[in-house]
mmCIF file of C-alpha atoms in Angstrom:
data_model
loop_
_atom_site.group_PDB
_atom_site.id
_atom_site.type_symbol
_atom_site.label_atom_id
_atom_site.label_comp_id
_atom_site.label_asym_id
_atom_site.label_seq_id
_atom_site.Cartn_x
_atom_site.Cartn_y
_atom_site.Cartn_z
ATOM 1 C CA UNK Q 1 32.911 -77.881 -27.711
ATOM 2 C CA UNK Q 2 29.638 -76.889 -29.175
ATOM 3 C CA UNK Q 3 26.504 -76.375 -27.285
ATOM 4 C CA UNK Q 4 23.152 -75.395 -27.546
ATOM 5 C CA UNK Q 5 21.176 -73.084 -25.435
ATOM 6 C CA UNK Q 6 17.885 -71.306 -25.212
ATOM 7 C CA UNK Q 7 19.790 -69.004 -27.583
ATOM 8 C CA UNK Q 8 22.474 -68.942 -29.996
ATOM 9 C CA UNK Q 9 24.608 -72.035 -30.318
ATOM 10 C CA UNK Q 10 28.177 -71.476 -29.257
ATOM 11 C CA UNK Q 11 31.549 -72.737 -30.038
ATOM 12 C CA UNK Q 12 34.131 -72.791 -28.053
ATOM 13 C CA UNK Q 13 37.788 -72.857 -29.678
ATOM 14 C CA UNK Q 14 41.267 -72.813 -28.769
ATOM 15 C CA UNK Q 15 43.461 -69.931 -30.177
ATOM 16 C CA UNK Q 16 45.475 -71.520 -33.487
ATOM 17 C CA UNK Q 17 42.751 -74.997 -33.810
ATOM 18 C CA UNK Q 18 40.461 -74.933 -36.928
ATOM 19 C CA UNK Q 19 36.983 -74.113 -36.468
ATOM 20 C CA UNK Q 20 34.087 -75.429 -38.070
ATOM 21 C CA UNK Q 21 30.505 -74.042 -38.300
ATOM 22 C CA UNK Q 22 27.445 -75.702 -39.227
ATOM 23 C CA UNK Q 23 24.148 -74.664 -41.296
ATOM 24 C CA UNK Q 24 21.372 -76.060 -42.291
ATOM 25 C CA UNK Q 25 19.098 -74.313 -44.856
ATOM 26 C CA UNK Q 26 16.004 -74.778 -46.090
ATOM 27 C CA UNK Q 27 15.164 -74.273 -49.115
ATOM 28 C CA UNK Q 28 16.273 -76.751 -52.121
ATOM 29 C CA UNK Q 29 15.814 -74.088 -54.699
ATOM 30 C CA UNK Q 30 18.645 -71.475 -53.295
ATOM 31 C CA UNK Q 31 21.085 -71.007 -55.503
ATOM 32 C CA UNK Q 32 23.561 -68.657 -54.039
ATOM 33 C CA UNK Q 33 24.741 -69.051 -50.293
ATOM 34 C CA UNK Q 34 26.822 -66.595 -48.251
ATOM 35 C CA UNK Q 35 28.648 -66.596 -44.742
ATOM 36 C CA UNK Q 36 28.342 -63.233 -42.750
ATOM 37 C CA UNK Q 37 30.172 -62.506 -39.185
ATOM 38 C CA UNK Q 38 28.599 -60.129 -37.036
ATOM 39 C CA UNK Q 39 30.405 -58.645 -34.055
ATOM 40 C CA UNK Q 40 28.627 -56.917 -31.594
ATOM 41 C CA UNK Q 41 26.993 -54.284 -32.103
ATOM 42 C CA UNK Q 42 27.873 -54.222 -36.191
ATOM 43 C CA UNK Q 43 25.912 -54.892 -39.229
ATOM 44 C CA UNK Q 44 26.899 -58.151 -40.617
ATOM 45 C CA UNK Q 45 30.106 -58.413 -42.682
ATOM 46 C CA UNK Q 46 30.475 -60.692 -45.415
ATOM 47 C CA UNK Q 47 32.880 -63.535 -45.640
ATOM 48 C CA UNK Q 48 32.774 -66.152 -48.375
ATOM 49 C CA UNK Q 49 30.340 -66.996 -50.550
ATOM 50 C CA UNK Q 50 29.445 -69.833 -52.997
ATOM 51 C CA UNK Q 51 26.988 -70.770 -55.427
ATOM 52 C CA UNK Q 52 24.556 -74.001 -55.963
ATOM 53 C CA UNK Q 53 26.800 -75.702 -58.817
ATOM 54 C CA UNK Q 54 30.172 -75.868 -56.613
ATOM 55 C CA UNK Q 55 30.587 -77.565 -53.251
ATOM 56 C CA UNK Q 56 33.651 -76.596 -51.748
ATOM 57 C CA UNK Q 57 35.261 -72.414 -51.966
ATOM 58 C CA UNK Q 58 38.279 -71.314 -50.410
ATOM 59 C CA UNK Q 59 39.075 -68.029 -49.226
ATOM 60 C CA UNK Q 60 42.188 -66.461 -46.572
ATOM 61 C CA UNK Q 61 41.651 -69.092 -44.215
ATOM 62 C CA UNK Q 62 38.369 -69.696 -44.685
ATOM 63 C CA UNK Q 63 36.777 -73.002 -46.609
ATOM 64 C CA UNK Q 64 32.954 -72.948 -47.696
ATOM 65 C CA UNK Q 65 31.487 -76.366 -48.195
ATOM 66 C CA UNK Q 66 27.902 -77.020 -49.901
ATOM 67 C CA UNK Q 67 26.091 -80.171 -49.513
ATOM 68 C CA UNK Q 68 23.297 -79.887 -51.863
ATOM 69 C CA UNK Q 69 21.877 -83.371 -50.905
ATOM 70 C CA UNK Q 70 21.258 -82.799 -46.997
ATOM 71 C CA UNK Q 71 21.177 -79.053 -47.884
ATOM 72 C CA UNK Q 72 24.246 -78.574 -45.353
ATOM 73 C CA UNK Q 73 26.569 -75.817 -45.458
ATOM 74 C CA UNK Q 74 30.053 -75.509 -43.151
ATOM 75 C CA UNK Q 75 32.378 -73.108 -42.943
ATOM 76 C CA UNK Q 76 35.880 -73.767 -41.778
ATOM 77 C CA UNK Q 77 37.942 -71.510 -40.102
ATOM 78 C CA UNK Q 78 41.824 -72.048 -39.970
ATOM 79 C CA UNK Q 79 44.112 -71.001 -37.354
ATOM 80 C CA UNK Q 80 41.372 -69.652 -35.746
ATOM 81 C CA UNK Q 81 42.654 -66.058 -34.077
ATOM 82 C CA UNK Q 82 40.832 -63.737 -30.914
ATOM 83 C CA UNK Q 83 39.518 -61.279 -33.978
ATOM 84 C CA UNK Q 84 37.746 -64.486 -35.590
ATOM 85 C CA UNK Q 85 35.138 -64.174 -32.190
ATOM 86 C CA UNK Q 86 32.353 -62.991 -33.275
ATOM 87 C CA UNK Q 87 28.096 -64.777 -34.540
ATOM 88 C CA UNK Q 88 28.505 -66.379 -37.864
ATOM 89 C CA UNK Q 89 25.348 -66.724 -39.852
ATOM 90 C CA UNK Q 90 25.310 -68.202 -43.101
ATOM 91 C CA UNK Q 91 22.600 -66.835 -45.313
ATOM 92 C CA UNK Q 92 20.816 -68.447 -49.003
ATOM 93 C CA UNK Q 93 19.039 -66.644 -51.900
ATOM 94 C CA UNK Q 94 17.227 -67.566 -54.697
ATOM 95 C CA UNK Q 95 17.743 -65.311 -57.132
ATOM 96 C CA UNK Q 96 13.999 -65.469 -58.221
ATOM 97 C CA UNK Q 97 13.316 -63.722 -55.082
ATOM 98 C CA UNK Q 98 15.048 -60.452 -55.869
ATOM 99 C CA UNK Q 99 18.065 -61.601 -54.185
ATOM 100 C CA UNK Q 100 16.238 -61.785 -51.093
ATOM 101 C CA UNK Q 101 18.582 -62.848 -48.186
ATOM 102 C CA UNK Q 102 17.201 -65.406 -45.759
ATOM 103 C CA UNK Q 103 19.680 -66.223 -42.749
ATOM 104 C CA UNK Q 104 20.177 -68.978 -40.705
ATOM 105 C CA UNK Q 105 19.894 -68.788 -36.652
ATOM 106 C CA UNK Q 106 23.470 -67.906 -36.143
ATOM 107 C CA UNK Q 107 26.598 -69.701 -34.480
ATOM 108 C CA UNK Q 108 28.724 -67.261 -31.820
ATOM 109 C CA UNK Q 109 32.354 -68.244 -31.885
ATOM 110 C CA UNK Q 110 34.594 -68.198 -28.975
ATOM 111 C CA UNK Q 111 38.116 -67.797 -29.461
ATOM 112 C CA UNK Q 112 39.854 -68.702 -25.980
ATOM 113 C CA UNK Q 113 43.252 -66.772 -26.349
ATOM 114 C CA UNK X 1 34.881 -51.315 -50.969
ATOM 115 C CA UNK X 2 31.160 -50.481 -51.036
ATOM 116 C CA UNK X 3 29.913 -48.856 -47.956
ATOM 117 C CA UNK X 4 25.993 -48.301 -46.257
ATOM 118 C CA UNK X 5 25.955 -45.916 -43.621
ATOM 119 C CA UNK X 6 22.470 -45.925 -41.335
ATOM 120 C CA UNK X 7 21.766 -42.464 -39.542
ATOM 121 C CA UNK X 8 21.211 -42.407 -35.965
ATOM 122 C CA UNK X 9 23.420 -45.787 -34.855
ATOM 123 C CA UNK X 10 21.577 -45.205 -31.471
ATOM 124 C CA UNK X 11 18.008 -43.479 -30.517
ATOM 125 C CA UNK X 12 16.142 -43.732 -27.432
ATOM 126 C CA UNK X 13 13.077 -41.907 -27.271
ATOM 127 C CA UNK X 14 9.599 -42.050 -25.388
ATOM 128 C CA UNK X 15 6.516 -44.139 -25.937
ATOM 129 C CA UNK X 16 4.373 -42.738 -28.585
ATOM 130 C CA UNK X 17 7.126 -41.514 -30.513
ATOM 131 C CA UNK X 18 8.121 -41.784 -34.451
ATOM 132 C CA UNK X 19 11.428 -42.547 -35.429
ATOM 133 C CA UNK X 20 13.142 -42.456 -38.488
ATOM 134 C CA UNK X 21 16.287 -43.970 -39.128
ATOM 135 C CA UNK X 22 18.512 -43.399 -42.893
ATOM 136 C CA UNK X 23 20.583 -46.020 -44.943
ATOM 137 C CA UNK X 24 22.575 -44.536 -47.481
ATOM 138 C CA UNK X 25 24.627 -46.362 -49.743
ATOM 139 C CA UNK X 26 27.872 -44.148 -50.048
ATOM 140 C CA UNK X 27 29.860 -45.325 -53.279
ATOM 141 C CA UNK X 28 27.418 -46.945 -55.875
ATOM 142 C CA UNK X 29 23.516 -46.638 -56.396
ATOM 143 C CA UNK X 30 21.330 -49.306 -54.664
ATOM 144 C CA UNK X 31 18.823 -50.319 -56.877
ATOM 145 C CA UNK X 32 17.080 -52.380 -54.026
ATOM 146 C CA UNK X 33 17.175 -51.960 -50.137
ATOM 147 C CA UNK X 34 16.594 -54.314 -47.512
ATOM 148 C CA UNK X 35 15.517 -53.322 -43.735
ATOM 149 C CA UNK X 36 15.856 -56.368 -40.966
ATOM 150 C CA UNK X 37 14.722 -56.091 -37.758
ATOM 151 C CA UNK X 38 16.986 -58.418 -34.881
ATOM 152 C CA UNK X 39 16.179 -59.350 -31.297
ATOM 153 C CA UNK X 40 19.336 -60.058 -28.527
ATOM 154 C CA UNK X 41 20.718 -63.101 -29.647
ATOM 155 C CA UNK X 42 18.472 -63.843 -32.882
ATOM 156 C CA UNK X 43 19.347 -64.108 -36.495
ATOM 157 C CA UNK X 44 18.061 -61.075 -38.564
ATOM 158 C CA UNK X 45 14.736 -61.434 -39.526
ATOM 159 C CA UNK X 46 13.653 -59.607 -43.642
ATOM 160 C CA UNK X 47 10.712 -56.832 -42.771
ATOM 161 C CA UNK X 48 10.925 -55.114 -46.196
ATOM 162 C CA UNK X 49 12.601 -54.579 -49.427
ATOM 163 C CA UNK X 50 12.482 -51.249 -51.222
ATOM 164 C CA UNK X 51 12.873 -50.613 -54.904
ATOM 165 C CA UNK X 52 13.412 -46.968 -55.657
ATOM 166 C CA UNK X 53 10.363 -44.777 -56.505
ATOM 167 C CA UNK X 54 7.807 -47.627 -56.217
ATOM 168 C CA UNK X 55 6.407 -49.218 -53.425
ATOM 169 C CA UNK X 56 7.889 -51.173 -50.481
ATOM 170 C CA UNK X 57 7.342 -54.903 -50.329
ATOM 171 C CA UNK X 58 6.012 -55.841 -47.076
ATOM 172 C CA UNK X 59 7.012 -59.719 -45.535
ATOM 173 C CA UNK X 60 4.067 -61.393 -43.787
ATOM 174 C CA UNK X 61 3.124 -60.108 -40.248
ATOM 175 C CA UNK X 62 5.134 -56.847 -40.799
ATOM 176 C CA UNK X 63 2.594 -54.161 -40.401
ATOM 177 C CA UNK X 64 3.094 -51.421 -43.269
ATOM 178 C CA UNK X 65 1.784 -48.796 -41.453
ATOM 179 C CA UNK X 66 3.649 -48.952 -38.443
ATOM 180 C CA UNK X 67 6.902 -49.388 -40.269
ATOM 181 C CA UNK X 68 6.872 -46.658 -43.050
ATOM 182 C CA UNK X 69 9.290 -47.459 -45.634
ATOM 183 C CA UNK X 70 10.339 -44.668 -48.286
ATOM 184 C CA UNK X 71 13.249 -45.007 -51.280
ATOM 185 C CA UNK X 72 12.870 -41.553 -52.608
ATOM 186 C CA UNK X 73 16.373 -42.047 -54.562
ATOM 187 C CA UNK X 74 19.455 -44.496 -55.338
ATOM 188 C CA UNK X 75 21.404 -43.740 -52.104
ATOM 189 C CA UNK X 76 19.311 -43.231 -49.652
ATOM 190 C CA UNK X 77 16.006 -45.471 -48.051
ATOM 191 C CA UNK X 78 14.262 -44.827 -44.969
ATOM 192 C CA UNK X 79 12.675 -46.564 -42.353
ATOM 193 C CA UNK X 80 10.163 -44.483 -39.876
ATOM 194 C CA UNK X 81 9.025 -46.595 -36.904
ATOM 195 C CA UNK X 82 5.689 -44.487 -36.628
ATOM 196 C CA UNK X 83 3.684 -43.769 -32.963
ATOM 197 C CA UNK X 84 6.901 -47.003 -31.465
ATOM 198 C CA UNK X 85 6.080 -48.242 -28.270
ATOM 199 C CA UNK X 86 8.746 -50.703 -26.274
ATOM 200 C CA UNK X 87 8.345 -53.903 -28.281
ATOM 201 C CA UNK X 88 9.533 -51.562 -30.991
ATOM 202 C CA UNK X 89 12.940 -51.732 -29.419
ATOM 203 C CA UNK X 90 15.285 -53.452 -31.514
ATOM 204 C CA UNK X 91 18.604 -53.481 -33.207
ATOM 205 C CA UNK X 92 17.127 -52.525 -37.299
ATOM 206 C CA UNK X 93 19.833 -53.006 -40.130
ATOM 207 C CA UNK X 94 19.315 -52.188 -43.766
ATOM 208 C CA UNK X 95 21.145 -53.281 -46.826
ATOM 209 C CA UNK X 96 22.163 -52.070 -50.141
ATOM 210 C CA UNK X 97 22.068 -53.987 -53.507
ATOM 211 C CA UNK X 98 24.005 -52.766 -56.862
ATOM 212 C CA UNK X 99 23.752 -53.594 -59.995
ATOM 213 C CA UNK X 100 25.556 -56.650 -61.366
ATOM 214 C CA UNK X 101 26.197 -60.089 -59.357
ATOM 215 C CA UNK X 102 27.077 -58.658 -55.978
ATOM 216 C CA UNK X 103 26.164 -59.556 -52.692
ATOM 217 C CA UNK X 104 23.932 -57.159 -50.389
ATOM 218 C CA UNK X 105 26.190 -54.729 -48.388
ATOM 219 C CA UNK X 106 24.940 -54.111 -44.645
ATOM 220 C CA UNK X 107 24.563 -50.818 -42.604
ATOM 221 C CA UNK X 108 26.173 -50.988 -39.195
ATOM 222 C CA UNK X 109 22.609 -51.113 -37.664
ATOM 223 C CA UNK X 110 20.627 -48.561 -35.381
ATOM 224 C CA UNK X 111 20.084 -49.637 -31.859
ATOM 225 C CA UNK X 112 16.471 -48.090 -31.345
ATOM 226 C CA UNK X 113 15.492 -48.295 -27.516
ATOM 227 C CA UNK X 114 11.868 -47.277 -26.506
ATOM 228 C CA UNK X 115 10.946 -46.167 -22.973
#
């Protein structure tokens, strides 16, 4: 399940179930939205990305969905493996900014094997 | 794929003391650098972007002359944490942007840990 400390939000999954992780942005005018995982200790690593004019974006196993109206963004994880475990943040720029990368607070995934 | 290396990963050093940490962007020229600063269990949090040979660009409540930023070339920025006392410690990551419609590629970090 999904819960919400004093911290980072966590998800808790089951080895080989889907995953799905939330954002919220906040600004209307982003145009250009990215996914990052970070594992400990690591720089973040990007994953998919997708732009304001589309509102779904597959990758390998991994689905981006944009919801312009609510400004909602989810990204699915299929067959969700030990290696997936790791903080997700999804990130939005607006190219006017000089690509200028504001991220969200983070989700850490749990993979239970 | 395009890499950023960062220069030391890991520094602890005494109160009082300046650090400087290295991103270099290995494969390609990075016409714009990013630095971040995150806290345990925080999201990463913009302190400055760097264009090479002008100026660094400063976000609000980042103080410019604690954190001395300098992009002397395409590959390589640097941040110097100047006089860092323990709420200096942090985990700082830069990034590296090309040219053309590509996303920012991210160092691996530098853990810097002030006694």
């Amino acid at each position: 399940g999904e819960s919400v400390g004093l911290h980072l939000p966590t998800l808790s999954v089951q080895e080989g179930d889907n995953s799905i992780i939330n954002c919220a942005y906040s600004n209307s005018a982003s145009d250009y939205f990215i996914w990052y995982k970070q594992e400990s200790g690591k720089g973040p690593q990007f994953i998919i990305d997708i732009r304001s004019n589309m509102d779904k974006r597959q990758g390998q196993r991994v689905t981006v969905l944009l919801n312009k109206t609510v400004k909602h963004l989810s990204l699915q994880i299929a067959a969700t493996q030990p290696g997936d475990s790791a903080v997700y943040f999804c990130a939005e720029i607006f190219s006017g900014g000089y690509q200028k990368v504001t991220f969200g607070t983070g989700t850490k995934l749990q993979v239970i094997p | 794929g395009a890499v950023v290396s960062q220069h030391p990963s890991w520094v602890i050093c005494k109160s009082g003391t300046s650090v400087k940490i290295e991103c270099r962007s290995l494969d390609f020229q990075a016409t714009t650098m990013f630095w971040y600063r995150q806290f345990p269990k925080q999201s990463l949090m913009l302190m400055a972007t760097s264009n090479e040979g002008s100026k660094a660009t400063y976000e609000q409540g980042v103080e410019k002359d604690k954190f001395l930023i300098n992009h002397a070339s395409l590959t390589l920025s640097t941040l110097t944490v100047t006089s860092a006392h323990p709420e200096d410690s942090s985990f700082y990551i830069c990034s590296a942007l090309g040219l053309g419609d590509q996303p920012q590629h991210f160092g691996d970090g530098t853990r810097l840990s002030i006694l």
